[in-house]
MMTF fields as JSON, N, C-alpha, C and O atoms, coordinates in Angstrom:
{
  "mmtfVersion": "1.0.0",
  "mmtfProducer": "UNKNOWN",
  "numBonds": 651,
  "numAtoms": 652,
  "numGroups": 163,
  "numChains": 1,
  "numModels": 1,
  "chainsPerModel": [1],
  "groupsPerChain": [163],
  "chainIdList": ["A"],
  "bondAtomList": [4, 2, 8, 6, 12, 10, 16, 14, 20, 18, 24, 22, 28, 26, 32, 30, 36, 34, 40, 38, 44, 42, 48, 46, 52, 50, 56, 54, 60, 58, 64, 62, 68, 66, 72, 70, 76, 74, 80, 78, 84, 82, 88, 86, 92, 90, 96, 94, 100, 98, 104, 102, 108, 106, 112, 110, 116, 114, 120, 118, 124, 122, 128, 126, 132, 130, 136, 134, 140, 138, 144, 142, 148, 146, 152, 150, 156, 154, 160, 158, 164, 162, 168, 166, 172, 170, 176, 174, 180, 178, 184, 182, 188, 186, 192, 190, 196, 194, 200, 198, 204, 202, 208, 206, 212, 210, 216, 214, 220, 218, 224, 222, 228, 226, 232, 230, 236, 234, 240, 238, 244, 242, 248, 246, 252, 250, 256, 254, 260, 258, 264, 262, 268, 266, 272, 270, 276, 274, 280, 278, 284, 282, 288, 286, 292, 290, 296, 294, 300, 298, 304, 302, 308, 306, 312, 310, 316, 314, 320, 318, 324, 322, 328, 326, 332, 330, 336, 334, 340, 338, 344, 342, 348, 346, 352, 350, 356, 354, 360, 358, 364, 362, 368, 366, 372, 370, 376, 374, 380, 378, 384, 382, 388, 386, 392, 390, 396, 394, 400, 398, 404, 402, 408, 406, 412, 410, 416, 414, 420, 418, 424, 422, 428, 426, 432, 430, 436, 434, 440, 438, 444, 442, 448, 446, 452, 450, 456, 454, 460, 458, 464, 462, 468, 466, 472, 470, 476, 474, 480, 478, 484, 482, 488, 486, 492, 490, 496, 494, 500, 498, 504, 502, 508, 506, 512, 510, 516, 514, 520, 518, 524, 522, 528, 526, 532, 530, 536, 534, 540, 538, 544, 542, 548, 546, 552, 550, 556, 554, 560, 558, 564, 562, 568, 566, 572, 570, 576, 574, 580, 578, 584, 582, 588, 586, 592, 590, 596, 594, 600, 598, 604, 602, 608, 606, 612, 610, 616, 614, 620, 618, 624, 622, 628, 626, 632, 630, 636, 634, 640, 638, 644, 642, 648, 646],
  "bondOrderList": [1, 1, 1, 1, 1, 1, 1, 1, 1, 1, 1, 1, 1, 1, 1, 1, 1, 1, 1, 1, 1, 1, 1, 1, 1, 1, 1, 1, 1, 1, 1, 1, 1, 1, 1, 1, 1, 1, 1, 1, 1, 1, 1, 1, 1, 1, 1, 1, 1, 1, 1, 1, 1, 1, 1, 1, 1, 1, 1, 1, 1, 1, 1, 1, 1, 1, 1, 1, 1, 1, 1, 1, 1, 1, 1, 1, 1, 1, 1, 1, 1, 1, 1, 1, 1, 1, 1, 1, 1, 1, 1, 1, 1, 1, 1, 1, 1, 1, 1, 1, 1, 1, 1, 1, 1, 1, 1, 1, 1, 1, 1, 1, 1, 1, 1, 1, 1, 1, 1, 1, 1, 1, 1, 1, 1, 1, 1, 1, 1, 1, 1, 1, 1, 1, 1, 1, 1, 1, 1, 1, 1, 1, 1, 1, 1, 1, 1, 1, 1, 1, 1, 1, 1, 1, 1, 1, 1, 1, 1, 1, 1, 1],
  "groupList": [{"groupName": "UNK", "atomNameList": ["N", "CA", "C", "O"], "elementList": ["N", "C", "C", "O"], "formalChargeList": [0, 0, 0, 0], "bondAtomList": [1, 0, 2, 1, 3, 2], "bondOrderList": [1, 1, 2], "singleLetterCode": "X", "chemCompType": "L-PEPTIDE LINKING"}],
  "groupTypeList": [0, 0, 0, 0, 0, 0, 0, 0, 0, 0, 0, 0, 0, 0, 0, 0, 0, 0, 0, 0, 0, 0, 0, 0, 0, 0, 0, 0, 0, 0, 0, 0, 0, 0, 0, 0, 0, 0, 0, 0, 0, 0, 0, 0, 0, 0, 0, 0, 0, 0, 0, 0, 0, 0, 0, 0, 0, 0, 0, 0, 0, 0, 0, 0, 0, 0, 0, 0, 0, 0, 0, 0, 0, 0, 0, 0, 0, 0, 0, 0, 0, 0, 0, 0, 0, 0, 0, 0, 0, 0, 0, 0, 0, 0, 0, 0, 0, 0, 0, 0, 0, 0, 0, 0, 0, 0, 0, 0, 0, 0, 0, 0, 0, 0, 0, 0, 0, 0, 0, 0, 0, 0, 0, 0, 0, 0, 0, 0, 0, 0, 0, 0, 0, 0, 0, 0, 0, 0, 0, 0, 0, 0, 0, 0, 0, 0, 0, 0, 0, 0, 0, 0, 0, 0, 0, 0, 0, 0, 0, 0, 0, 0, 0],
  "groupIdList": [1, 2, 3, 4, 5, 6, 7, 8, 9, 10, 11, 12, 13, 14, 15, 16, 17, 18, 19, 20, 21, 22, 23, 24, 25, 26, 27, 28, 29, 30, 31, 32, 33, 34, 35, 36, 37, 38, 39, 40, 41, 42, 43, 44, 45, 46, 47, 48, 49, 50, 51, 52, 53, 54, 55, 56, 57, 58, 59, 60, 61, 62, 63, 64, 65, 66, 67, 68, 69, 70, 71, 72, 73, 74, 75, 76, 77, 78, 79, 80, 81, 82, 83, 84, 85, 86, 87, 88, 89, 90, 91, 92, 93, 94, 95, 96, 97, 98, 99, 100, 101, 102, 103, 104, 105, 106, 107, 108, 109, 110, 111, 112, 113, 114, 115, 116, 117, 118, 119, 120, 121, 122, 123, 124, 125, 126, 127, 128, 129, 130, 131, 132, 133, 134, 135, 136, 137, 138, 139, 140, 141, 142, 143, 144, 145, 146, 147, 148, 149, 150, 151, 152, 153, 154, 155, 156, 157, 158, 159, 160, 161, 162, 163],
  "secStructList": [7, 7, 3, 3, 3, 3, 3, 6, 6, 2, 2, 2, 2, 2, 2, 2, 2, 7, 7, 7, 5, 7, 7, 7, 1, 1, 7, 7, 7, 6, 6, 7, 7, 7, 3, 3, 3, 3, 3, 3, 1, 1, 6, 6, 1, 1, 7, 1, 1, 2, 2, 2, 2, 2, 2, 2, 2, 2, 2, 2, 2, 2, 2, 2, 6, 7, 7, 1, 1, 1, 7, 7, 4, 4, 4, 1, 7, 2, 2, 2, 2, 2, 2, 2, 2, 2, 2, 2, 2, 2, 2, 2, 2, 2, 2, 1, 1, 3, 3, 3, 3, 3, 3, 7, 7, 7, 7, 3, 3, 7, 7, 7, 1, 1, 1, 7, 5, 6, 6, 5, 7, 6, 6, 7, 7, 3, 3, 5, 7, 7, 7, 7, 3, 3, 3, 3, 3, 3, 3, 7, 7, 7, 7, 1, 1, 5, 7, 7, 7, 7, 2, 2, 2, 2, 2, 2, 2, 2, 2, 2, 2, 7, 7],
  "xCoordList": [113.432, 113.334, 112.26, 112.336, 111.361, 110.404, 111.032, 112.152, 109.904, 110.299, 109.088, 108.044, 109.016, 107.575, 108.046, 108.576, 107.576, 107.765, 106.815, 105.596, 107.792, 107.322, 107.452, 108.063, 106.807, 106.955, 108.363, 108.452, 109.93, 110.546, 110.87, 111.782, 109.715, 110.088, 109.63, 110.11, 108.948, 108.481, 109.722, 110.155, 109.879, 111.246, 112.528, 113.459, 112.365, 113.564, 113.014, 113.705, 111.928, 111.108, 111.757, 112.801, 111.351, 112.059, 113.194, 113.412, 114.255, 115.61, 116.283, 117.398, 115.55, 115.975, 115.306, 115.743, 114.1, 113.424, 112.481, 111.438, 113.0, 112.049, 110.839, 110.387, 110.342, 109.649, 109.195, 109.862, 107.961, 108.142, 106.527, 106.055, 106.031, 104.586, 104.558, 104.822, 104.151, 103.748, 102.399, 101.823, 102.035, 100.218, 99.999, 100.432, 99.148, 98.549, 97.092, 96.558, 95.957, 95.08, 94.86, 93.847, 96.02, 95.329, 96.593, 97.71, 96.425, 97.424, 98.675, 98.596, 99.46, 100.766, 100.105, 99.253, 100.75, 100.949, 101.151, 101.919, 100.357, 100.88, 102.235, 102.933, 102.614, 104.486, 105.334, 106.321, 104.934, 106.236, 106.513, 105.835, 108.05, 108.956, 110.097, 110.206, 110.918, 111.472, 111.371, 110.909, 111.652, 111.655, 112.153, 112.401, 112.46, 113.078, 112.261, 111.557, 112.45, 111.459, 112.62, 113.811, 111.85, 111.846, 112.122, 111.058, 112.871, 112.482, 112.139, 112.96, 110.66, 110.149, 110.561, 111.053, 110.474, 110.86, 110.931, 111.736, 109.146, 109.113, 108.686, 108.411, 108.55, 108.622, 107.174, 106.826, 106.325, 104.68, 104.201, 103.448, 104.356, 104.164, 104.382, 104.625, 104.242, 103.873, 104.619, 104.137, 105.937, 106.555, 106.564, 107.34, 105.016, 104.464, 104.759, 104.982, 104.7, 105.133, 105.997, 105.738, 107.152, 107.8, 108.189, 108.18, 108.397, 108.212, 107.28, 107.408, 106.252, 105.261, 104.857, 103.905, 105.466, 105.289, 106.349, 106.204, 107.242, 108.564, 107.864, 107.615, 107.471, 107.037, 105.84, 105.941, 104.911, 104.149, 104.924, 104.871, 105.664, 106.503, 106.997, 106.916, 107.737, 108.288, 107.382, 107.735, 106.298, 105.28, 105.297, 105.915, 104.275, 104.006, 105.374, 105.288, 106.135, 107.518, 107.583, 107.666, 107.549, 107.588, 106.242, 106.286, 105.261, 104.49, 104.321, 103.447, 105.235, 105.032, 106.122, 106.114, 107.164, 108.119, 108.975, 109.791, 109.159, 110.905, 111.334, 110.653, 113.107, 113.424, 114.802, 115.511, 114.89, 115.991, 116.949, 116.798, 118.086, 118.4, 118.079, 118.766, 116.751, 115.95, 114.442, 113.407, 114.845, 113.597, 112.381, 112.702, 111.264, 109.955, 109.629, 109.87, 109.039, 109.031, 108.024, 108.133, 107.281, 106.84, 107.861, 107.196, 109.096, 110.017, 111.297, 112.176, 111.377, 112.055, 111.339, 110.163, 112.448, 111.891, 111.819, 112.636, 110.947, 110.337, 111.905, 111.961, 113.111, 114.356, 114.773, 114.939, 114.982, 115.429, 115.097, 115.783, 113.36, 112.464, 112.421, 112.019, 113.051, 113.199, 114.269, 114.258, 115.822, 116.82, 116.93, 117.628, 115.968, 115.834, 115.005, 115.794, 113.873, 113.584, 114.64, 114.75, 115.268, 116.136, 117.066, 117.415, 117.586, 119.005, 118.063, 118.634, 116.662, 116.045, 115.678, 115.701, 115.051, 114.836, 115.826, 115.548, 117.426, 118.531, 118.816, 119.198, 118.578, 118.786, 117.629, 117.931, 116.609, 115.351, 115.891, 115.942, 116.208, 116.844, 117.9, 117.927, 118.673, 119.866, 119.198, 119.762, 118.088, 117.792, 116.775, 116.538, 116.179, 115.331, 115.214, 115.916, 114.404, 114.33, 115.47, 116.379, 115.438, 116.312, 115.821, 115.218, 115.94, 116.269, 117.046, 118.146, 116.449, 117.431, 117.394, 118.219, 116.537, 116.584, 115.773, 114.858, 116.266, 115.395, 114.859, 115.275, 113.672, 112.91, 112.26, 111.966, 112.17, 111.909, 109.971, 109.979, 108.925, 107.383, 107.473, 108.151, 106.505, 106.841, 105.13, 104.762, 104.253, 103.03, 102.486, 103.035, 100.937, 100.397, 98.895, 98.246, 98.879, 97.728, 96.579, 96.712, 95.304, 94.411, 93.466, 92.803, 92.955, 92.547, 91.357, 90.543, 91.622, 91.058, 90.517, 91.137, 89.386, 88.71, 89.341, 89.153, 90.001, 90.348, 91.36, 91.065, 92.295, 93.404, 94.488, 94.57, 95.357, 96.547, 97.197, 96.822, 97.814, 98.101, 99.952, 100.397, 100.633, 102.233, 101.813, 101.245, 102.505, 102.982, 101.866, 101.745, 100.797, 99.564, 98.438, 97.846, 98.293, 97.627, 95.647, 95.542, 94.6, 93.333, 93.0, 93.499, 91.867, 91.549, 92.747, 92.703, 93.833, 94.899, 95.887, 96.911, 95.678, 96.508, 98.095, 98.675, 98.225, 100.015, 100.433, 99.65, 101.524, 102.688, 103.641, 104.086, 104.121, 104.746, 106.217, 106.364, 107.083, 108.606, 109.154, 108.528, 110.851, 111.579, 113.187, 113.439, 114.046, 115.616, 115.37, 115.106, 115.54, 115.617, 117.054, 117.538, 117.773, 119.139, 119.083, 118.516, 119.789, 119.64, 121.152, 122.089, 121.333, 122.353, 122.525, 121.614, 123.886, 123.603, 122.686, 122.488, 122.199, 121.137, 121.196, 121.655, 120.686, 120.771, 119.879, 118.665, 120.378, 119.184, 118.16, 118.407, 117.59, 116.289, 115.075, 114.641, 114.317, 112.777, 112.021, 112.072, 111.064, 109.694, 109.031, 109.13, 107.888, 106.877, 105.406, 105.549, 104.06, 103.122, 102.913, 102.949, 102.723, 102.586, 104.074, 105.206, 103.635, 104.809, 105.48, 105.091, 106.703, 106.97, 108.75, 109.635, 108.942, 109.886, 111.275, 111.057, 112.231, 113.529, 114.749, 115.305, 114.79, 115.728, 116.969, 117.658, 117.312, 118.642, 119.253, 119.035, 119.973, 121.542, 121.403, 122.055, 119.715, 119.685, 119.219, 119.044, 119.018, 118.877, 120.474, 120.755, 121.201, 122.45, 122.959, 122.992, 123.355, 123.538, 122.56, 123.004, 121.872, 121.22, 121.531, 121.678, 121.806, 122.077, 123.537, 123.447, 124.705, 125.931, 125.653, 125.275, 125.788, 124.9, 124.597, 125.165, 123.428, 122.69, 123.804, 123.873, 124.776, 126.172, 127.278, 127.942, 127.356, 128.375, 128.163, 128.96],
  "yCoordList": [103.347, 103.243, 104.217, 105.428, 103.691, 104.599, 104.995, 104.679, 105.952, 106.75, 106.917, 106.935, 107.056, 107.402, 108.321, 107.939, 109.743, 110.758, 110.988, 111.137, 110.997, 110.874, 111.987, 112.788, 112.61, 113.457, 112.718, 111.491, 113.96, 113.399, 112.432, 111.62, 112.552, 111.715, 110.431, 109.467, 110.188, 108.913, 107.909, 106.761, 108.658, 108.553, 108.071, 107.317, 108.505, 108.818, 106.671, 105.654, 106.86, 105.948, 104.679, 104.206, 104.207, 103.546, 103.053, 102.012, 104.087, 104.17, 103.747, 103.251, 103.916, 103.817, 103.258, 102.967, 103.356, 102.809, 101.63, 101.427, 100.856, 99.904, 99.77, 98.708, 101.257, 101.052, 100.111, 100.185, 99.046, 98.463, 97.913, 96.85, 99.172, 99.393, 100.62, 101.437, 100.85, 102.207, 102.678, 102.33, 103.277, 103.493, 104.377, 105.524, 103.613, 104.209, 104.241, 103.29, 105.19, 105.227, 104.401, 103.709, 104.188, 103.003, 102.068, 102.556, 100.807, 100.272, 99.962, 100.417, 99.367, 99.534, 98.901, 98.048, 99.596, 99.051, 97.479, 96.889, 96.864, 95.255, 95.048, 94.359, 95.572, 95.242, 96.388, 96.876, 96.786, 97.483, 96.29, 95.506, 96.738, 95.604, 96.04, 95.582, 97.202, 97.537, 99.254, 99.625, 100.358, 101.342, 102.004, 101.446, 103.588, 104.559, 105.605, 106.483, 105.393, 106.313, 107.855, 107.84, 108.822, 110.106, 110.999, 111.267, 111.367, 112.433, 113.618, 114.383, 113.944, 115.647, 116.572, 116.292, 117.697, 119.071, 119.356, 119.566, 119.172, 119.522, 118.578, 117.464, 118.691, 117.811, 117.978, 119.132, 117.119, 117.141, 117.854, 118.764, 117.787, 118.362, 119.72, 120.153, 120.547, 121.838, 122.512, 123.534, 122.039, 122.436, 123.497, 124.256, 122.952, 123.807, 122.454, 121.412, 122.75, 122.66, 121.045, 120.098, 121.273, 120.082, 119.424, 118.198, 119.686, 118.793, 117.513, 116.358, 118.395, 117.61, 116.673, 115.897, 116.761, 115.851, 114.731, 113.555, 115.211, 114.263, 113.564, 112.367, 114.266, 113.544, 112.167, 111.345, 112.104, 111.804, 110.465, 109.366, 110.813, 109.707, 108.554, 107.372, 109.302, 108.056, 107.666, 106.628, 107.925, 107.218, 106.345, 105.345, 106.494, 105.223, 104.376, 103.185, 104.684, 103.936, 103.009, 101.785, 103.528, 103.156, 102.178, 101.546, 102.234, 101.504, 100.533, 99.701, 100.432, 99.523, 98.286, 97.138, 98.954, 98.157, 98.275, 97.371, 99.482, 100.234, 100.921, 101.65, 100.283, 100.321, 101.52, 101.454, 102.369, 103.022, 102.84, 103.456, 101.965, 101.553, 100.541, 100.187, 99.787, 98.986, 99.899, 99.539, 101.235, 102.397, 101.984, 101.458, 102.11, 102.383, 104.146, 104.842, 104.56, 106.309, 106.425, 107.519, 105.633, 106.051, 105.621, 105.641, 105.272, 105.08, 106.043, 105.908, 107.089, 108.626, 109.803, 110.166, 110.299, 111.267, 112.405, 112.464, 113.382, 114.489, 115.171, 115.46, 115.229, 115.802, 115.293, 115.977, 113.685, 112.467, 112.773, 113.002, 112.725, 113.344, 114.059, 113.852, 115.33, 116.672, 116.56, 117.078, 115.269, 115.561, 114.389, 114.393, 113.5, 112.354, 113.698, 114.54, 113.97, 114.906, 115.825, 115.863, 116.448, 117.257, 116.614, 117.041, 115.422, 114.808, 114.186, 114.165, 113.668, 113.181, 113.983, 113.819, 115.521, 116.349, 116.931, 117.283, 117.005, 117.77, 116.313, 116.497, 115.095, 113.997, 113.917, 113.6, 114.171, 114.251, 115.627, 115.509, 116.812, 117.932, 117.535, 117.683, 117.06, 115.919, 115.164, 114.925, 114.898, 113.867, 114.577, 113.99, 115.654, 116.195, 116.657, 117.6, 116.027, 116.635, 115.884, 116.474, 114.281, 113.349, 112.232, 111.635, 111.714, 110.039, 109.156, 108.79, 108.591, 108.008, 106.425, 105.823, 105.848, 104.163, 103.765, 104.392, 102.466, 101.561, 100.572, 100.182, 100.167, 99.061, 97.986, 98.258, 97.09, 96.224, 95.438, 94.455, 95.69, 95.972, 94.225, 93.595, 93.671, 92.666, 92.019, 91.096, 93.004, 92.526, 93.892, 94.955, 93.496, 94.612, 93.916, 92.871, 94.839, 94.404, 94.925, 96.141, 94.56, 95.526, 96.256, 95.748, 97.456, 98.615, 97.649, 96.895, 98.022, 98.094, 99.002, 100.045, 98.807, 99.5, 99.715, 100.882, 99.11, 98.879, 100.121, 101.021, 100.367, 101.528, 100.679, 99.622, 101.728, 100.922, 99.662, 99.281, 99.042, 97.696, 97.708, 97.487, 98.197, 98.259, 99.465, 100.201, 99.604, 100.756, 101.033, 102.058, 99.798, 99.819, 100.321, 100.008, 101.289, 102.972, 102.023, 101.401, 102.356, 102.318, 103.177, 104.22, 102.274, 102.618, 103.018, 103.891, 102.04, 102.22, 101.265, 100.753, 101.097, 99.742, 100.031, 100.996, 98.782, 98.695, 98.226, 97.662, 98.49, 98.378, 97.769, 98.547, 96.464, 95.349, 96.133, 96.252, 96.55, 97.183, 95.873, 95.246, 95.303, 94.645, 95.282, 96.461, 94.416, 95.197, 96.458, 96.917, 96.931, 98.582, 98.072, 97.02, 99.183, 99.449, 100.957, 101.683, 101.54, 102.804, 103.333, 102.534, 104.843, 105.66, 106.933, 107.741, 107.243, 109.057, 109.352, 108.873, 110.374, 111.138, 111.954, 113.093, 111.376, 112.122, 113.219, 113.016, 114.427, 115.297, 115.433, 115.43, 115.486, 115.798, 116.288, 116.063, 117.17, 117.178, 116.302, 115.67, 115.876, 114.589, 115.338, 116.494, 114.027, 114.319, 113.597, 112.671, 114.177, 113.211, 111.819, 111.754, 110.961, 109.489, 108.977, 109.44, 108.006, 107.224, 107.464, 106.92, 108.247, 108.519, 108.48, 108.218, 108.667, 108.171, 108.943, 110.029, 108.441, 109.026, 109.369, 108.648, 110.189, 110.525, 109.793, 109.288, 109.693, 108.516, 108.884, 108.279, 109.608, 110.354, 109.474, 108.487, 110.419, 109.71, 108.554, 108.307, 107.977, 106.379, 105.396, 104.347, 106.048, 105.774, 105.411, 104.33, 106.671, 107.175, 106.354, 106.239, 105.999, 104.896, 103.849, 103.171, 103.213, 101.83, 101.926, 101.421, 102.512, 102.731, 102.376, 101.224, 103.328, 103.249, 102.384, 102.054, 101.398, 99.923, 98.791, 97.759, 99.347, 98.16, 98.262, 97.308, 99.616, 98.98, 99.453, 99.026],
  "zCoordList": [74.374, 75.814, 76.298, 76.087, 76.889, 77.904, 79.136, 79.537, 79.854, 80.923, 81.68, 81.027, 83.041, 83.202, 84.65, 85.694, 84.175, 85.154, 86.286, 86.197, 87.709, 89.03, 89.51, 88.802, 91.242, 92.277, 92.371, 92.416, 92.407, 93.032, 93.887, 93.732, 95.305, 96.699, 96.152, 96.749, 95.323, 94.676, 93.755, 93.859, 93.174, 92.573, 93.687, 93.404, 94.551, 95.829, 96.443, 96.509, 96.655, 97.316, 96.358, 96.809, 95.349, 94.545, 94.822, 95.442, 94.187, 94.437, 95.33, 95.168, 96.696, 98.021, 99.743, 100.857, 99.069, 100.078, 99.839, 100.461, 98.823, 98.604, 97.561, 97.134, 97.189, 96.953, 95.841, 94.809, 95.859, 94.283, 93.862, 93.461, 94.172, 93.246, 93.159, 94.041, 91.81, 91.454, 91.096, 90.066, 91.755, 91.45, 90.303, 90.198, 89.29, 88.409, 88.107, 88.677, 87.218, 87.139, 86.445, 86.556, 85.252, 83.905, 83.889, 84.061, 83.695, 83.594, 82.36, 81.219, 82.704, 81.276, 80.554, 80.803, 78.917, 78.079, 78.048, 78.808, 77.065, 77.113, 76.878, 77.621, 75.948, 75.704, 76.466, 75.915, 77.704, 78.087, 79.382, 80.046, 79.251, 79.924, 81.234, 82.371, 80.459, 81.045, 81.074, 79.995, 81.943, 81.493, 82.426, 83.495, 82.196, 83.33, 84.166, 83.669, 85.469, 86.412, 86.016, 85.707, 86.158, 85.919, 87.2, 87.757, 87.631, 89.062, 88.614, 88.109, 88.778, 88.345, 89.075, 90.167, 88.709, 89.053, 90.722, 91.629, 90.379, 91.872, 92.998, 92.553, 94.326, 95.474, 95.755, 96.006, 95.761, 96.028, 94.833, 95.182, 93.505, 92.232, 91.882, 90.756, 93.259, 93.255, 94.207, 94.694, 94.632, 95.585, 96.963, 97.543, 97.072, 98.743, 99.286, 98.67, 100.946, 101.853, 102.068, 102.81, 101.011, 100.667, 102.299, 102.191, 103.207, 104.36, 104.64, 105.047, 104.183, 104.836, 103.481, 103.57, 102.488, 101.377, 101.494, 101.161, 101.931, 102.036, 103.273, 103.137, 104.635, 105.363, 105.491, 106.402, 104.606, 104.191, 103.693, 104.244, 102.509, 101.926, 102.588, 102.255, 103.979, 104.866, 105.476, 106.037, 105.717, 106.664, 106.159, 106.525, 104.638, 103.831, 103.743, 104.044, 103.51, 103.608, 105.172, 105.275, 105.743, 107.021, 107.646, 108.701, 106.859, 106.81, 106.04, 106.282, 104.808, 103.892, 104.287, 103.845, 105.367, 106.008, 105.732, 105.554, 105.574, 105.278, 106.761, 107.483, 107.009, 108.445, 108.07, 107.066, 108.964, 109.456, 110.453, 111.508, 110.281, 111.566, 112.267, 113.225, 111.816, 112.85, 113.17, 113.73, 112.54, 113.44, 112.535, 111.47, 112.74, 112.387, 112.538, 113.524, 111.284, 111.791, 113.296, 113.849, 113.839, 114.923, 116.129, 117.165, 116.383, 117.106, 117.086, 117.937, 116.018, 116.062, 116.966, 116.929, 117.816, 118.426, 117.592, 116.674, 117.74, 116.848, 115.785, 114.589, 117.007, 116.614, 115.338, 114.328, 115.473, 114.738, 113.468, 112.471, 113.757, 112.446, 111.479, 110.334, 112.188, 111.514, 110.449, 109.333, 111.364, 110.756, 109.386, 108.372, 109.874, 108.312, 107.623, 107.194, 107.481, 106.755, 105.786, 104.561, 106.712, 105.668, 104.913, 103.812, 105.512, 104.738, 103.492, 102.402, 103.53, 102.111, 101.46, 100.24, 102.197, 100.999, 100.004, 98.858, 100.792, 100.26, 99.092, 97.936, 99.598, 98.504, 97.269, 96.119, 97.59, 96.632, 95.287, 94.063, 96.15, 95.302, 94.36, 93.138, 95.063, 94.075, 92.804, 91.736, 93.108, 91.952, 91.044, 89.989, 91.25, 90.934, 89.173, 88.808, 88.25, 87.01, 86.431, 85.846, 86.616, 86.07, 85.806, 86.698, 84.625, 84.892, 85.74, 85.324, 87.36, 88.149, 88.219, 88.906, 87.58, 87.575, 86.548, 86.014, 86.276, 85.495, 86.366, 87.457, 85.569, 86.341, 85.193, 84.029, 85.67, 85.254, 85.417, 86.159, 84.996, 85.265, 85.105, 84.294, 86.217, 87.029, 87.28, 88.006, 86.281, 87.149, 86.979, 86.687, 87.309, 87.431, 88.816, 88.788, 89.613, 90.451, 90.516, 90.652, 90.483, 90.393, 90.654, 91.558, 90.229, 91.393, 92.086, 91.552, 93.653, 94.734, 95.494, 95.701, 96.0, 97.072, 98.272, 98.614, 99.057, 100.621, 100.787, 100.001, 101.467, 102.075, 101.441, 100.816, 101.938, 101.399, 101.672, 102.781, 101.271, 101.35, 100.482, 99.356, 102.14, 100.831, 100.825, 101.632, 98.902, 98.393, 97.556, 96.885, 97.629, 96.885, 97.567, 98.6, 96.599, 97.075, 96.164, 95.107, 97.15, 96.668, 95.353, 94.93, 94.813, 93.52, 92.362, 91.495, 92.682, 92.082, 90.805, 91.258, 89.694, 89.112, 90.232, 90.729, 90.194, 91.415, 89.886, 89.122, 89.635, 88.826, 89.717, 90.562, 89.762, 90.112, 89.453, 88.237, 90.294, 89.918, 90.499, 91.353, 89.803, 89.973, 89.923, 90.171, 89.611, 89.29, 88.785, 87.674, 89.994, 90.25, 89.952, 90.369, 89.0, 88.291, 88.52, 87.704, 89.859, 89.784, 89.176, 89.154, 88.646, 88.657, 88.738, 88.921, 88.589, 88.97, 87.802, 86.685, 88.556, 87.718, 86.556, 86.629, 85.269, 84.123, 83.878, 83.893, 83.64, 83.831, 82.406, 81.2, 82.772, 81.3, 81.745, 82.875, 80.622, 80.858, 80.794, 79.739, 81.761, 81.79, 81.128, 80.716, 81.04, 80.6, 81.441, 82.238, 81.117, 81.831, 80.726, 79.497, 81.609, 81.122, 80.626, 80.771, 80.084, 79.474, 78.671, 77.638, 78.485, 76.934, 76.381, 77.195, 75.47, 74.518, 75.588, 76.126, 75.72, 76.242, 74.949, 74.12, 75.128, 73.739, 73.346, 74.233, 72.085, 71.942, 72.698, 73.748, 72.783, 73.756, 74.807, 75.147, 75.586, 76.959, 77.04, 78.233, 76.606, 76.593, 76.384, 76.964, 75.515, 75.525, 76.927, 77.515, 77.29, 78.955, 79.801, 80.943, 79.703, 80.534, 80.479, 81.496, 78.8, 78.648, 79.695, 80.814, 79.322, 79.592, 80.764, 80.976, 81.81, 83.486, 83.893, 84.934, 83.286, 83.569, 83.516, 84.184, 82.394, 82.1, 83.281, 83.685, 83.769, 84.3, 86.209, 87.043]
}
């Protein structure tokens, strides 16, 4: 079983907000099929001014056509704002430095010039995500790129995905 380690809120995005392209520089492997998103350590890689990274997150979310309520993030008053902010960062921390879903690679789209489009970020391969199979979070160390998930935790994943 592969794994491919994310910025937490990316990870979070997935899981929960829809997300279902993943931007990469190079695209997958020909035979990968299915595999597990990773939640990394830290929140914006480097854990400065995790607000405004989380914030960032829901925009694009919110632009890609992810609703709160019915809300669009430009229809929260500044207060509203502050308080989705914290309830996703205290949830992003939750997941943080885990294996939290499997996905299923669905496609791949390819890099473009234009702005974003979706969750599909410019000059970017989009990784086409499908059955998102999320669960509680198994904790482990990532790694960069794609790489091997250890028996145990792959076990613990299969298990998870079953029931």
């Amino acid at each position: 079983m592969r794994a491919l380690t994310l910025w937490p809120e990316w990870a979070y995005a997935i899981c929960y907000l829809g997300k279902d392209i993943e931007n990469r520089g190079w695209p997958p492997p020909p035979n990968l099929s299915r595999f597990c998103i990773h939640a990394g350590k830290n929140i914006g890689g480097t854990g400065r001014e995790i607000e405004s990274d989380v914030g960032i997150m829901l925009q694009i979310a919110s632009d890609a056509g992810y609703r709160w309520d019915g809300k669009a993030m430009r229809d929260f008053t500044y207060r509203e704002y502050l308080s989705l902010v914290d309830r996703v960062v205290a949830d992003i921390r939750a997941m943080s430095s885990a294996l939290v879903c499997a996905v299923r690679l669905d496609g791949v789209l390819p890099k473009r010039p234009q702005n974003m489009d979706g969750w599909h970020a410019p000059d970017s391969y989009g990784w086409k995500l499908a059955d998102v199979k999320r669960f509680d979070p198994i904790p482990c160390k990532g790694m960069q790129g794609l790489w091997t998930v250890p028996d145990d935790l792959a076990e613990k994943v299969r298990v998870s995905c079953a029931s």
